[in-house]
Amino acid sequence: MNQLFDIKDRVIVVTGACGVLAGSTAIYLTQQGARVVFLDLNAERLKAAVAQVECGDENILALTCNVLEQETLEDTFKQVMDRFGRVDALINGAGGNMPGATVAPDQTIFDLALDDYRKVVDLNLMGSVLPTITFAQAFAAQQSGCVINFSSMAAGQVITRVPGYSNAKAAIDNFTRWMAVELAHKCGDRVRVNAIAPGFFIGNQNRRLLTNEDGSYTARGQSVIDNTPFARFGKTEEVFGTIHFLLSDAAAFVTGAVIPVDGGFSSFSGV
Ligand SMILES: NC(=O)c1ccc[n+]([C@@H]2O[C@H](COP(=O)([O-])OP(=O)(O)OC[C@H]3O[C@@H](n4cnc5c(N)ncnc54)[C@H](O)[C@@H]3O)[C@@H](O)[C@H]2O)c1
């Protein structure tokens, strides 16, 4: 591996590590020789995720952890430090929408379940803020480290029906830039904070929204395809390269960036 892109032995914490994008990224990172900490709320899925890892057990750690519980995060941080003695990167993968926080086609914003809206904002904003503040303690002590957040196409332009998710992801873009400046000012030029903004990838949460039982596109799915110049959904493995780049020394002067991985969706006006 070109030295610029070498991430062997880096200690990388991944939250939401059983997710479609975050989980497959975590497994990819183990294949690149990184030492990966899998954090997820769901113990069963965590077991299944690490069962797919082929590197030795000494290079991985899997812990159930709710990214919204500060005490649990502190305890998790201690366990990671006890095991590996350092943290090189945090990938904030936990996130996503919830059905209750969606404005259904026959509803308006006045029907929105505000409790569900709050839950989605919490997960997608606080669920990245709290782990970042926790694990960045290591970055401050080491004067080096890297955070990667997950933004979304919903952050920049309006995607109908998902207000809480959109509002929180827009806040993630701002948080990414804010923390990039804060940590650079306080910790120096070896602590970086960036985000990737995936376009449309079929996952558990959006499968039924975008595709029918027979695999054909729903009207919404077709609209996504029509507005994606590559005219297709993303493949999970297509996020690996951008994340690998951001983790590596190749991105040494990159901080505060939100990089779309979207087949051109965010560039296209639709006309
Ligand atoms: N899949 C897409 O098309 C897409 C597109 C744009 C952005 N994103 C964003 O990328 C990120 C990763 O997506 P994904 O596809 O891996 O998501 P996913 O929905 O497949 O998985 C999310 C994971 O987070 C875990 N989780 C949920 N709440 C948690 C909590 N409180 N504490 C710890 N873990 C928790 C879940 O158990 C699950 O394993 C998310 O922020 C998502 O919003 C995804």
PDB file of C-alpha atoms and ligand atoms in Angstrom:
ATOM      1  CA  MET A   1       0.000   0.000   0.000  1.00  0.00           C
ATOM      2  CA  ASN A   2       1.252   3.459  -0.908  1.00  0.00           C
ATOM      3  CA  GLN A   3       2.468   4.924   2.402  1.00  0.00           C
ATOM      4  CA  LEU A   4       0.165   7.929   2.063  1.00  0.00           C
ATOM      5  CA  PHE A   5      -2.835   5.623   2.288  1.00  0.00           C
ATOM      6  CA  ASP A   6      -1.455   3.218   4.884  1.00  0.00           C
ATOM      7  CA  ILE A   7      -3.900   2.805   7.784  1.00  0.00           C
ATOM      8  CA  LYS A   8      -2.449  -0.433   9.153  1.00  0.00           C
ATOM      9  CA  ASP A   9      -2.623  -0.651  12.963  1.00  0.00           C
ATOM     10  CA  ARG A  10      -4.646   2.559  13.264  1.00  0.00           C
ATOM     11  CA  VAL A  11      -7.226   2.257  16.043  1.00  0.00           C
ATOM     12  CA  ILE A  12     -10.544   3.205  14.465  1.00  0.00           C
ATOM     13  CA  VAL A  13     -13.787   3.376  16.434  1.00  0.00           C
ATOM     14  CA  VAL A  14     -16.950   2.898  14.363  1.00  0.00           C
ATOM     15  CA  THR A  15     -20.382   3.635  15.839  1.00  0.00           C
ATOM     16  CA  GLY A  16     -23.480   2.086  14.291  1.00  0.00           C
ATOM     17  CA  ALA A  17     -21.075  -0.657  13.284  1.00  0.00           C
ATOM     18  CA  CYS A  18     -23.848  -3.078  12.302  1.00  0.00           C
ATOM     19  CA  GLY A  19     -25.309  -0.669   9.773  1.00  0.00           C
ATOM     20  CA  VAL A  20     -25.342  -1.172   6.024  1.00  0.00           C
ATOM     21  CA  LEU A  21     -22.755   1.508   5.217  1.00  0.00           C
ATOM     22  CA  ALA A  22     -20.987   1.833   8.576  1.00  0.00           C
ATOM     23  CA  GLY A  23     -20.839  -1.924   9.205  1.00  0.00           C
ATOM     24  CA  SER A  24     -19.429  -2.822   5.816  1.00  0.00           C
ATOM     25  CA  THR A  25     -16.939   0.031   6.194  1.00  0.00           C
ATOM     26  CA  ALA A  26     -15.831  -1.350   9.579  1.00  0.00           C
ATOM     27  CA  ILE A  27     -15.225  -4.763   8.020  1.00  0.00           C
ATOM     28  CA  TYR A  28     -13.372  -3.183   5.092  1.00  0.00           C
ATOM     29  CA  LEU A  29     -11.093  -1.356   7.551  1.00  0.00           C
ATOM     30  CA  THR A  30     -10.185  -4.629   9.284  1.00  0.00           C
ATOM     31  CA  GLN A  31      -9.141  -5.915   5.840  1.00  0.00           C
ATOM     32  CA  GLN A  32      -6.806  -2.922   5.517  1.00  0.00           C
ATOM     33  CA  GLY A  33      -5.003  -3.932   8.731  1.00  0.00           C
ATOM     34  CA  ALA A  34      -6.632  -1.345  10.995  1.00  0.00           C
ATOM     35  CA  ARG A  35      -7.597  -2.227  14.548  1.00  0.00           C
ATOM     36  CA  VAL A  36     -11.333  -1.638  14.609  1.00  0.00           C
ATOM     37  CA  VAL A  37     -13.698  -1.047  17.512  1.00  0.00           C
ATOM     38  CA  PHE A  38     -17.267  -2.014  16.583  1.00  0.00           C
ATOM     39  CA  LEU A  39     -19.845  -0.097  18.639  1.00  0.00           C
ATOM     40  CA  ASP A  40     -23.565  -0.668  18.216  1.00  0.00           C
ATOM     41  CA  LEU A  41     -26.738  -0.639  20.248  1.00  0.00           C
ATOM     42  CA  ASN A  42     -27.792  -4.058  19.039  1.00  0.00           C
ATOM     43  CA  ALA A  43     -25.858  -6.896  20.724  1.00  0.00           C
ATOM     44  CA  GLU A  44     -27.182  -9.653  18.440  1.00  0.00           C
ATOM     45  CA  ARG A  45     -26.288  -7.827  15.242  1.00  0.00           C
ATOM     46  CA  LEU A  46     -22.921  -6.912  16.714  1.00  0.00           C
ATOM     47  CA  LYS A  47     -22.153 -10.611  17.192  1.00  0.00           C
ATOM     48  CA  ALA A  48     -23.153 -11.318  13.596  1.00  0.00           C
ATOM     49  CA  ALA A  49     -21.088  -8.380  12.285  1.00  0.00           C
ATOM     50  CA  VAL A  50     -17.843  -9.394  13.982  1.00  0.00           C
ATOM     51  CA  ALA A  51     -18.392 -13.021  12.933  1.00  0.00           C
ATOM     52  CA  GLN A  52     -17.688 -11.781   9.382  1.00  0.00           C
ATOM     53  CA  VAL A  53     -14.289 -10.386  10.356  1.00  0.00           C
ATOM     54  CA  GLU A  54     -11.424 -12.539   9.200  1.00  0.00           C
ATOM     55  CA  CYS A  55      -8.493 -10.792  10.879  1.00  0.00           C
ATOM     56  CA  GLY A  56      -7.357 -12.022  14.290  1.00  0.00           C
ATOM     57  CA  ASP A  57      -9.400 -11.253  17.408  1.00  0.00           C
ATOM     58  CA  GLU A  58      -6.521  -9.182  18.733  1.00  0.00           C
ATOM     59  CA  ASN A  59      -7.314  -6.514  16.140  1.00  0.00           C
ATOM     60  CA  ILE A  60     -10.971  -5.992  16.932  1.00  0.00           C
ATOM     61  CA  LEU A  61     -13.103  -5.048  19.884  1.00  0.00           C
ATOM     62  CA  ALA A  62     -16.914  -5.191  19.840  1.00  0.00           C
ATOM     63  CA  LEU A  63     -18.914  -3.381  22.484  1.00  0.00           C
ATOM     64  CA  THR A  64     -22.603  -2.625  22.818  1.00  0.00           C
ATOM     65  CA  CYS A  65     -22.915   1.093  23.284  1.00  0.00           C
ATOM     66  CA  ASN A  66     -25.715   3.623  23.037  1.00  0.00           C
ATOM     67  CA  VAL A  67     -24.234   6.743  21.451  1.00  0.00           C
ATOM     68  CA  LEU A  68     -26.831   8.849  23.255  1.00  0.00           C
ATOM     69  CA  GLU A  69     -25.662   7.850  26.749  1.00  0.00           C
ATOM     70  CA  GLN A  70     -22.741   9.927  27.904  1.00  0.00           C
ATOM     71  CA  GLU A  71     -21.815   7.650  30.817  1.00  0.00           C
ATOM     72  CA  THR A  72     -21.814   4.570  28.601  1.00  0.00           C
ATOM     73  CA  LEU A  73     -19.634   6.413  26.109  1.00  0.00           C
ATOM     74  CA  GLU A  74     -17.117   7.368  28.822  1.00  0.00           C
ATOM     75  CA  ASP A  75     -17.011   3.755  29.974  1.00  0.00           C
ATOM     76  CA  THR A  76     -16.583   2.576  26.372  1.00  0.00           C
ATOM     77  CA  PHE A  77     -13.792   5.099  25.826  1.00  0.00           C
ATOM     78  CA  LYS A  78     -11.971   3.717  28.899  1.00  0.00           C
ATOM     79  CA  GLN A  79     -12.350   0.149  27.627  1.00  0.00           C
ATOM     80  CA  VAL A  80     -10.914   1.131  24.242  1.00  0.00           C
ATOM     81  CA  MET A  81      -7.985   2.938  25.876  1.00  0.00           C
ATOM     82  CA  ASP A  82      -7.355  -0.046  28.188  1.00  0.00           C
ATOM     83  CA  ARG A  83      -7.308  -2.375  25.213  1.00  0.00           C
ATOM     84  CA  PHE A  84      -5.402  -0.358  22.595  1.00  0.00           C
ATOM     85  CA  GLY A  85      -3.858   2.567  24.512  1.00  0.00           C
ATOM     86  CA  ARG A  86      -4.873   5.088  21.875  1.00  0.00           C
ATOM     87  CA  VAL A  87      -7.584   6.067  19.390  1.00  0.00           C
ATOM     88  CA  ASP A  88      -6.660   7.277  15.917  1.00  0.00           C
ATOM     89  CA  ALA A  89     -10.085   7.845  14.424  1.00  0.00           C
ATOM     90  CA  LEU A  90     -13.790   7.919  15.138  1.00  0.00           C
ATOM     91  CA  ILE A  91     -16.388   7.189  12.465  1.00  0.00           C
ATOM     92  CA  ASN A  92     -19.827   8.366  13.562  1.00  0.00           C
ATOM     93  CA  GLY A  93     -21.950   5.839  11.695  1.00  0.00           C
ATOM     94  CA  ALA A  94     -24.931   5.567  14.056  1.00  0.00           C
ATOM     95  CA  GLY A  95     -27.844   7.435  12.537  1.00  0.00           C
ATOM     96  CA  GLY A  96     -30.882   7.100  10.352  1.00  0.00           C
ATOM     97  CA  ASN A  97     -34.538   7.987  10.093  1.00  0.00           C
ATOM     98  CA  MET A  98     -37.527   6.478  11.921  1.00  0.00           C
ATOM     99  CA  PRO A  99     -40.944   5.808  10.325  1.00  0.00           C
ATOM    100  CA  GLY A 100     -42.757   7.944  12.934  1.00  0.00           C
ATOM    101  CA  ALA A 101     -40.699  11.003  12.033  1.00  0.00           C
ATOM    102  CA  THR A 102     -41.743  10.818   8.389  1.00  0.00           C
ATOM    103  CA  VAL A 103     -44.480  12.917   6.818  1.00  0.00           C
ATOM    104  CA  ALA A 104     -46.481  10.282   4.927  1.00  0.00           C
ATOM    105  CA  PRO A 105     -47.921  11.189   1.484  1.00  0.00           C
ATOM    106  CA  ASP A 106     -51.403  11.697   2.984  1.00  0.00           C
ATOM    107  CA  GLN A 107     -50.061  13.858   5.856  1.00  0.00           C
ATOM    108  CA  THR A 108     -48.758  17.380   6.318  1.00  0.00           C
ATOM    109  CA  ILE A 109     -46.184  18.815   8.718  1.00  0.00           C
ATOM    110  CA  PHE A 110     -49.097  19.499  11.115  1.00  0.00           C
ATOM    111  CA  ASP A 111     -49.460  15.720  11.588  1.00  0.00           C
ATOM    112  CA  LEU A 112     -45.808  15.193  12.494  1.00  0.00           C
ATOM    113  CA  ALA A 113     -45.188  13.107  15.641  1.00  0.00           C
ATOM    114  CA  LEU A 114     -42.933  15.554  17.462  1.00  0.00           C
ATOM    115  CA  ASP A 115     -41.578  12.946  19.890  1.00  0.00           C
ATOM    116  CA  ASP A 116     -40.333  10.900  16.956  1.00  0.00           C
ATOM    117  CA  TYR A 117     -38.949  14.041  15.314  1.00  0.00           C
ATOM    118  CA  ARG A 118     -36.977  14.711  18.533  1.00  0.00           C
ATOM    119  CA  LYS A 119     -35.683  11.131  18.637  1.00  0.00           C
ATOM    120  CA  VAL A 120     -34.413  11.390  15.074  1.00  0.00           C
ATOM    121  CA  VAL A 121     -32.740  14.748  15.682  1.00  0.00           C
ATOM    122  CA  ASP A 122     -31.170  13.320  18.824  1.00  0.00           C
ATOM    123  CA  LEU A 123     -29.813  10.216  17.138  1.00  0.00           C
ATOM    124  CA  ASN A 124     -28.484  12.022  14.081  1.00  0.00           C
ATOM    125  CA  LEU A 125     -27.053  15.066  15.853  1.00  0.00           C
ATOM    126  CA  MET A 126     -26.347  14.213  19.506  1.00  0.00           C
ATOM    127  CA  GLY A 127     -25.467  10.671  18.408  1.00  0.00           C
ATOM    128  CA  SER A 128     -22.414  12.160  16.677  1.00  0.00           C
ATOM    129  CA  VAL A 129     -21.758  15.097  19.023  1.00  0.00           C
ATOM    130  CA  LEU A 130     -21.471  12.956  22.175  1.00  0.00           C
ATOM    131  CA  PRO A 131     -19.090  10.295  20.787  1.00  0.00           C
ATOM    132  CA  THR A 132     -16.975  13.030  19.206  1.00  0.00           C
ATOM    133  CA  ILE A 133     -16.604  14.907  22.472  1.00  0.00           C
ATOM    134  CA  THR A 134     -15.797  11.648  24.258  1.00  0.00           C
ATOM    135  CA  PHE A 135     -13.240  10.184  21.860  1.00  0.00           C
ATOM    136  CA  ALA A 136     -11.679  13.543  20.982  1.00  0.00           C
ATOM    137  CA  GLN A 137     -10.241  13.503  24.496  1.00  0.00           C
ATOM    138  CA  ALA A 138      -7.722  11.022  23.092  1.00  0.00           C
ATOM    139  CA  PHE A 139      -7.094  13.259  20.071  1.00  0.00           C
ATOM    140  CA  ALA A 140      -6.407  16.239  22.340  1.00  0.00           C
ATOM    141  CA  ALA A 141      -3.985  14.206  24.465  1.00  0.00           C
ATOM    142  CA  GLN A 142      -2.215  12.720  21.410  1.00  0.00           C
ATOM    143  CA  GLN A 143      -2.447  15.941  19.363  1.00  0.00           C
ATOM    144  CA  SER A 144      -3.579  13.729  16.523  1.00  0.00           C
ATOM    145  CA  GLY A 145      -6.785  12.069  15.430  1.00  0.00           C
ATOM    146  CA  CYS A 146      -9.548  12.099  12.901  1.00  0.00           C
ATOM    147  CA  VAL A 147     -13.346  12.215  12.963  1.00  0.00           C
ATOM    148  CA  ILE A 148     -15.579  11.211  10.070  1.00  0.00           C
ATOM    149  CA  ASN A 149     -19.255  12.099  10.283  1.00  0.00           C
ATOM    150  CA  PHE A 150     -22.074  10.923   8.028  1.00  0.00           C
ATOM    151  CA  SER A 151     -24.022  13.717   6.392  1.00  0.00           C
ATOM    152  CA  SER A 152     -26.668  13.111   3.734  1.00  0.00           C
ATOM    153  CA  MET A 153     -28.159  14.504   0.542  1.00  0.00           C
ATOM    154  CA  ALA A 154     -30.949  15.739   2.822  1.00  0.00           C
ATOM    155  CA  ALA A 155     -28.581  18.272   4.445  1.00  0.00           C
ATOM    156  CA  GLY A 156     -28.186  20.654   1.506  1.00  0.00           C
ATOM    157  CA  GLN A 157     -31.306  20.534  -0.628  1.00  0.00           C
ATOM    158  CA  VAL A 158     -34.737  19.628   0.621  1.00  0.00           C
ATOM    159  CA  ILE A 159     -35.713  15.974   0.444  1.00  0.00           C
ATOM    160  CA  THR A 160     -39.431  15.782   1.125  1.00  0.00           C
ATOM    161  CA  ARG A 161     -41.035  13.769   3.953  1.00  0.00           C
ATOM    162  CA  VAL A 162     -38.020  13.478   6.309  1.00  0.00           C
ATOM    163  CA  PRO A 163     -37.828  16.753   8.284  1.00  0.00           C
ATOM    164  CA  GLY A 164     -36.050  15.592  11.466  1.00  0.00           C
ATOM    165  CA  TYR A 165     -33.456  13.595   9.573  1.00  0.00           C
ATOM    166  CA  SER A 166     -32.830  16.495   7.169  1.00  0.00           C
ATOM    167  CA  ASN A 167     -32.597  19.120   9.907  1.00  0.00           C
ATOM    168  CA  ALA A 168     -30.160  17.009  11.926  1.00  0.00           C
ATOM    169  CA  LYS A 169     -27.966  16.151   8.931  1.00  0.00           C
ATOM    170  CA  ALA A 170     -27.748  19.857   8.048  1.00  0.00           C
ATOM    171  CA  ALA A 171     -26.573  20.396  11.622  1.00  0.00           C
ATOM    172  CA  ILE A 172     -23.978  17.645  11.102  1.00  0.00           C
ATOM    173  CA  ASP A 173     -22.461  19.643   8.226  1.00  0.00           C
ATOM    174  CA  ASN A 174     -22.148  22.642  10.526  1.00  0.00           C
ATOM    175  CA  PHE A 175     -20.870  20.517  13.423  1.00  0.00           C
ATOM    176  CA  THR A 176     -18.232  19.025  11.122  1.00  0.00           C
ATOM    177  CA  ARG A 177     -16.923  22.465  10.178  1.00  0.00           C
ATOM    178  CA  TRP A 178     -17.256  23.822  13.723  1.00  0.00           C
ATOM    179  CA  MET A 179     -15.336  20.952  15.302  1.00  0.00           C
ATOM    180  CA  ALA A 180     -12.718  21.065  12.548  1.00  0.00           C
ATOM    181  CA  VAL A 181     -11.950  24.670  13.475  1.00  0.00           C
ATOM    182  CA  GLU A 182     -12.207  24.105  17.223  1.00  0.00           C
ATOM    183  CA  LEU A 183      -9.892  21.096  17.273  1.00  0.00           C
ATOM    184  CA  ALA A 184      -7.408  22.703  14.884  1.00  0.00           C
ATOM    185  CA  HIS A 185      -7.243  25.805  17.088  1.00  0.00           C
ATOM    186  CA  LYS A 186      -6.932  23.853  20.330  1.00  0.00           C
ATOM    187  CA  CYS A 187      -5.059  20.714  19.294  1.00  0.00           C
ATOM    188  CA  GLY A 188      -3.083  21.610  16.177  1.00  0.00           C
ATOM    189  CA  ASP A 189      -2.925  20.541  12.573  1.00  0.00           C
ATOM    190  CA  ARG A 190      -2.963  16.795  13.106  1.00  0.00           C
ATOM    191  CA  VAL A 191      -6.547  16.613  14.328  1.00  0.00           C
ATOM    192  CA  ARG A 192      -9.049  16.588  11.479  1.00  0.00           C
ATOM    193  CA  VAL A 193     -12.845  16.482  11.257  1.00  0.00           C
ATOM    194  CA  ASN A 194     -14.608  15.704   7.982  1.00  0.00           C
ATOM    195  CA  ALA A 195     -17.816  14.139   6.737  1.00  0.00           C
ATOM    196  CA  ILE A 196     -19.019  12.104   3.817  1.00  0.00           C
ATOM    197  CA  ALA A 197     -22.442  12.774   2.349  1.00  0.00           C
ATOM    198  CA  PRO A 198     -23.661   9.540   0.775  1.00  0.00           C
ATOM    199  CA  GLY A 199     -26.165   9.775  -2.032  1.00  0.00           C
ATOM    200  CA  PHE A 200     -28.811   7.078  -2.252  1.00  0.00           C
ATOM    201  CA  PHE A 201     -27.789   3.591  -1.207  1.00  0.00           C
ATOM    202  CA  ILE A 202     -30.433   0.953  -0.593  1.00  0.00           C
ATOM    203  CA  GLY A 203     -30.476   0.172   3.118  1.00  0.00           C
ATOM    204  CA  ASN A 204     -32.895  -1.357   5.600  1.00  0.00           C
ATOM    205  CA  GLN A 205     -34.527   1.971   6.328  1.00  0.00           C
ATOM    206  CA  ASN A 206     -35.210   3.151   2.790  1.00  0.00           C
ATOM    207  CA  ARG A 207     -35.641  -0.128   0.847  1.00  0.00           C
ATOM    208  CA  ARG A 208     -39.462  -0.063   0.950  1.00  0.00           C
ATOM    209  CA  LEU A 209     -39.492   3.665   0.205  1.00  0.00           C
ATOM    210  CA  LEU A 210     -37.399   3.310  -2.951  1.00  0.00           C
ATOM    211  CA  THR A 211     -38.110  -0.175  -4.296  1.00  0.00           C
ATOM    212  CA  ASN A 212     -41.147  -2.431  -4.630  1.00  0.00           C
ATOM    213  CA  GLU A 213     -41.291  -6.098  -3.558  1.00  0.00           C
ATOM    214  CA  ASP A 214     -40.355  -7.151  -7.125  1.00  0.00           C
ATOM    215  CA  GLY A 215     -37.255  -4.908  -7.131  1.00  0.00           C
ATOM    216  CA  SER A 216     -38.729  -2.255  -9.439  1.00  0.00           C
ATOM    217  CA  TYR A 217     -38.496   1.374  -8.349  1.00  0.00           C
ATOM    218  CA  THR A 218     -41.289   3.152  -6.478  1.00  0.00           C
ATOM    219  CA  ALA A 219     -42.216   6.616  -7.798  1.00  0.00           C
ATOM    220  CA  ARG A 220     -39.844   8.089  -5.195  1.00  0.00           C
ATOM    221  CA  GLY A 221     -37.106   5.632  -6.154  1.00  0.00           C
ATOM    222  CA  GLN A 222     -37.540   6.558  -9.827  1.00  0.00           C
ATOM    223  CA  SER A 223     -37.344  10.237  -8.925  1.00  0.00           C
ATOM    224  CA  VAL A 224     -34.007   9.604  -7.143  1.00  0.00           C
ATOM    225  CA  ILE A 225     -32.681   7.757 -10.201  1.00  0.00           C
ATOM    226  CA  ASP A 226     -33.865  10.558 -12.505  1.00  0.00           C
ATOM    227  CA  ASN A 227     -31.961  13.088 -10.388  1.00  0.00           C
ATOM    228  CA  THR A 228     -28.788  11.024 -10.099  1.00  0.00           C
ATOM    229  CA  PRO A 229     -26.612  11.564 -13.192  1.00  0.00           C
ATOM    230  CA  PHE A 230     -25.139   8.052 -12.782  1.00  0.00           C
ATOM    231  CA  ALA A 231     -28.781   6.801 -13.000  1.00  0.00           C
ATOM    232  CA  ARG A 232     -28.385   4.184 -10.285  1.00  0.00           C
ATOM    233  CA  PHE A 233     -28.173   3.731  -6.525  1.00  0.00           C
ATOM    234  CA  GLY A 234     -24.763   3.573  -4.884  1.00  0.00           C
ATOM    235  CA  LYS A 235     -23.069   0.292  -4.062  1.00  0.00           C
ATOM    236  CA  THR A 236     -22.050  -0.046  -0.427  1.00  0.00           C
ATOM    237  CA  GLU A 237     -18.400  -0.547  -1.290  1.00  0.00           C
ATOM    238  CA  GLU A 238     -18.383   2.803  -3.109  1.00  0.00           C
ATOM    239  CA  VAL A 239     -18.079   4.664   0.213  1.00  0.00           C
ATOM    240  CA  PHE A 240     -14.922   2.785   1.258  1.00  0.00           C
ATOM    241  CA  GLY A 241     -12.425   4.761  -0.827  1.00  0.00           C
ATOM    242  CA  THR A 242     -13.521   8.193   0.375  1.00  0.00           C
ATOM    243  CA  ILE A 243     -13.512   7.071   3.998  1.00  0.00           C
ATOM    244  CA  HIS A 244     -10.107   5.403   3.574  1.00  0.00           C
ATOM    245  CA  PHE A 245      -8.746   8.613   2.034  1.00  0.00           C
ATOM    246  CA  LEU A 246     -10.109  10.771   4.874  1.00  0.00           C
ATOM    247  CA  LEU A 247      -8.618   8.451   7.501  1.00  0.00           C
ATOM    248  CA  SER A 248      -5.204   8.383   5.880  1.00  0.00           C
ATOM    249  CA  ASP A 249      -2.263  10.764   5.684  1.00  0.00           C
ATOM    250  CA  ALA A 250      -3.290  11.453   2.077  1.00  0.00           C
ATOM    251  CA  ALA A 251      -5.899  13.768   3.632  1.00  0.00           C
ATOM    252  CA  ALA A 252      -3.409  15.457   5.993  1.00  0.00           C
ATOM    253  CA  PHE A 253      -4.491  18.980   4.912  1.00  0.00           C
ATOM    254  CA  VAL A 254      -8.196  18.170   4.623  1.00  0.00           C
ATOM    255  CA  THR A 255     -10.420  19.265   7.468  1.00  0.00           C
ATOM    256  CA  GLY A 256     -13.945  20.665   7.665  1.00  0.00           C
ATOM    257  CA  ALA A 257     -14.855  19.056   4.345  1.00  0.00           C
ATOM    258  CA  VAL A 258     -18.153  17.352   3.552  1.00  0.00           C
ATOM    259  CA  ILE A 259     -17.519  15.094   0.580  1.00  0.00           C
ATOM    260  CA  PRO A 260     -20.474  13.887  -1.492  1.00  0.00           C
ATOM    261  CA  VAL A 261     -20.370  10.264  -2.622  1.00  0.00           C
ATOM    262  CA  ASP A 262     -23.513  10.501  -4.644  1.00  0.00           C
ATOM    263  CA  GLY A 263     -23.213   9.680  -8.354  1.00  0.00           C
ATOM    264  CA  GLY A 264     -23.611  13.410  -9.058  1.00  0.00           C
ATOM    265  CA  PHE A 265     -26.970  13.875  -7.246  1.00  0.00           C
ATOM    266  CA  SER A 266     -25.928  17.028  -5.372  1.00  0.00           C
ATOM    267  CA  SER A 267     -24.484  18.670  -8.493  1.00  0.00           C
ATOM    268  CA  PHE A 268     -27.585  18.236 -10.630  1.00  0.00           C
ATOM    269  CA  SER A 269     -30.441  20.751 -10.699  1.00  0.00           C
ATOM    270  CA  GLY A 270     -32.742  18.147 -12.221  1.00  0.00           C
ATOM    271  CA  VAL A 271     -32.937  20.092 -15.482  1.00  0.00           C
TER     272      VAL A 271
HETATM  273  N1  LIG B   1     -27.787   4.094   3.698  1.00  0.00           N
HETATM  274  C1  LIG B   1     -27.935   5.263   3.039  1.00  0.00           C
HETATM  275  O1  LIG B   1     -28.424   5.345   1.906  1.00  0.00           O
HETATM  276  C2  LIG B   1     -27.459   6.542   3.664  1.00  0.00           C
HETATM  277  C3  LIG B   1     -27.463   7.680   2.893  1.00  0.00           C
HETATM  278  C4  LIG B   1     -27.026   8.879   3.471  1.00  0.00           C
HETATM  279  C5  LIG B   1     -26.604   8.898   4.772  1.00  0.00           C
HETATM  280  N2  LIG B   1     -26.627   7.754   5.509  1.00  0.00           N
HETATM  281  C6  LIG B   1     -26.156   7.865   6.877  1.00  0.00           C
HETATM  282  O2  LIG B   1     -24.973   7.109   7.003  1.00  0.00           O
HETATM  283  C7  LIG B   1     -24.861   6.599   8.335  1.00  0.00           C
HETATM  284  C8  LIG B   1     -24.621   5.120   8.285  1.00  0.00           C
HETATM  285  O3  LIG B   1     -25.709   4.527   7.583  1.00  0.00           O
HETATM  286  P1  LIG B   1     -26.004   2.973   7.590  1.00  0.00           P
HETATM  287  O4  LIG B   1     -26.569   2.656   6.250  1.00  0.00           O
HETATM  288  O5  LIG B   1     -24.810   2.213   8.066  1.00  0.00           O
HETATM  289  O6  LIG B   1     -27.200   2.949   8.687  1.00  0.00           O
HETATM  290  P2  LIG B   1     -28.120   1.722   9.143  1.00  0.00           P
HETATM  291  O7  LIG B   1     -29.480   2.234   9.376  1.00  0.00           O
HETATM  292  O8  LIG B   1     -27.953   0.533   8.250  1.00  0.00           O
HETATM  293  O9  LIG B   1     -27.487   1.333  10.561  1.00  0.00           O
HETATM  294  C9  LIG B   1     -27.481   2.169  11.665  1.00  0.00           C
HETATM  295  C10 LIG B   1     -26.844   1.403  12.822  1.00  0.00           C
HETATM  296  O10 LIG B   1     -26.836   2.280  13.948  1.00  0.00           O
HETATM  297  C11 LIG B   1     -27.207   1.531  15.098  1.00  0.00           C
HETATM  298  N3  LIG B   1     -27.773   2.448  16.089  1.00  0.00           N
HETATM  299  C12 LIG B   1     -28.994   3.048  16.065  1.00  0.00           C
HETATM  300  N4  LIG B   1     -29.157   3.787  17.162  1.00  0.00           N
HETATM  301  C13 LIG B   1     -28.012   3.671  17.895  1.00  0.00           C
HETATM  302  C14 LIG B   1     -27.580   4.205  19.127  1.00  0.00           C
HETATM  303  N5  LIG B   1     -28.370   5.016  19.855  1.00  0.00           N
HETATM  304  N6  LIG B   1     -26.360   3.868  19.591  1.00  0.00           N
HETATM  305  C15 LIG B   1     -25.554   3.041  18.866  1.00  0.00           C
HETATM  306  N7  LIG B   1     -25.912   2.500  17.688  1.00  0.00           N
HETATM  307  C16 LIG B   1     -27.129   2.813  17.215  1.00  0.00           C
HETATM  308  C17 LIG B   1     -28.227   0.515  14.597  1.00  0.00           C
HETATM  309  O11 LIG B   1     -28.318  -0.597  15.483  1.00  0.00           O
HETATM  310  C18 LIG B   1     -27.654   0.154  13.225  1.00  0.00           C
HETATM  311  O12 LIG B   1     -26.789  -0.961  13.303  1.00  0.00           O
HETATM  312  C19 LIG B   1     -26.142   7.018   9.055  1.00  0.00           C
HETATM  313  O13 LIG B   1     -25.915   8.217   9.756  1.00  0.00           O
HETATM  314  C20 LIG B   1     -27.101   7.292   7.916  1.00  0.00           C
HETATM  315  O14 LIG B   1     -28.080   8.221   8.277  1.00  0.00           O
HETATM  316  C21 LIG B   1     -27.041   6.576   4.987  1.00  0.00           C
END
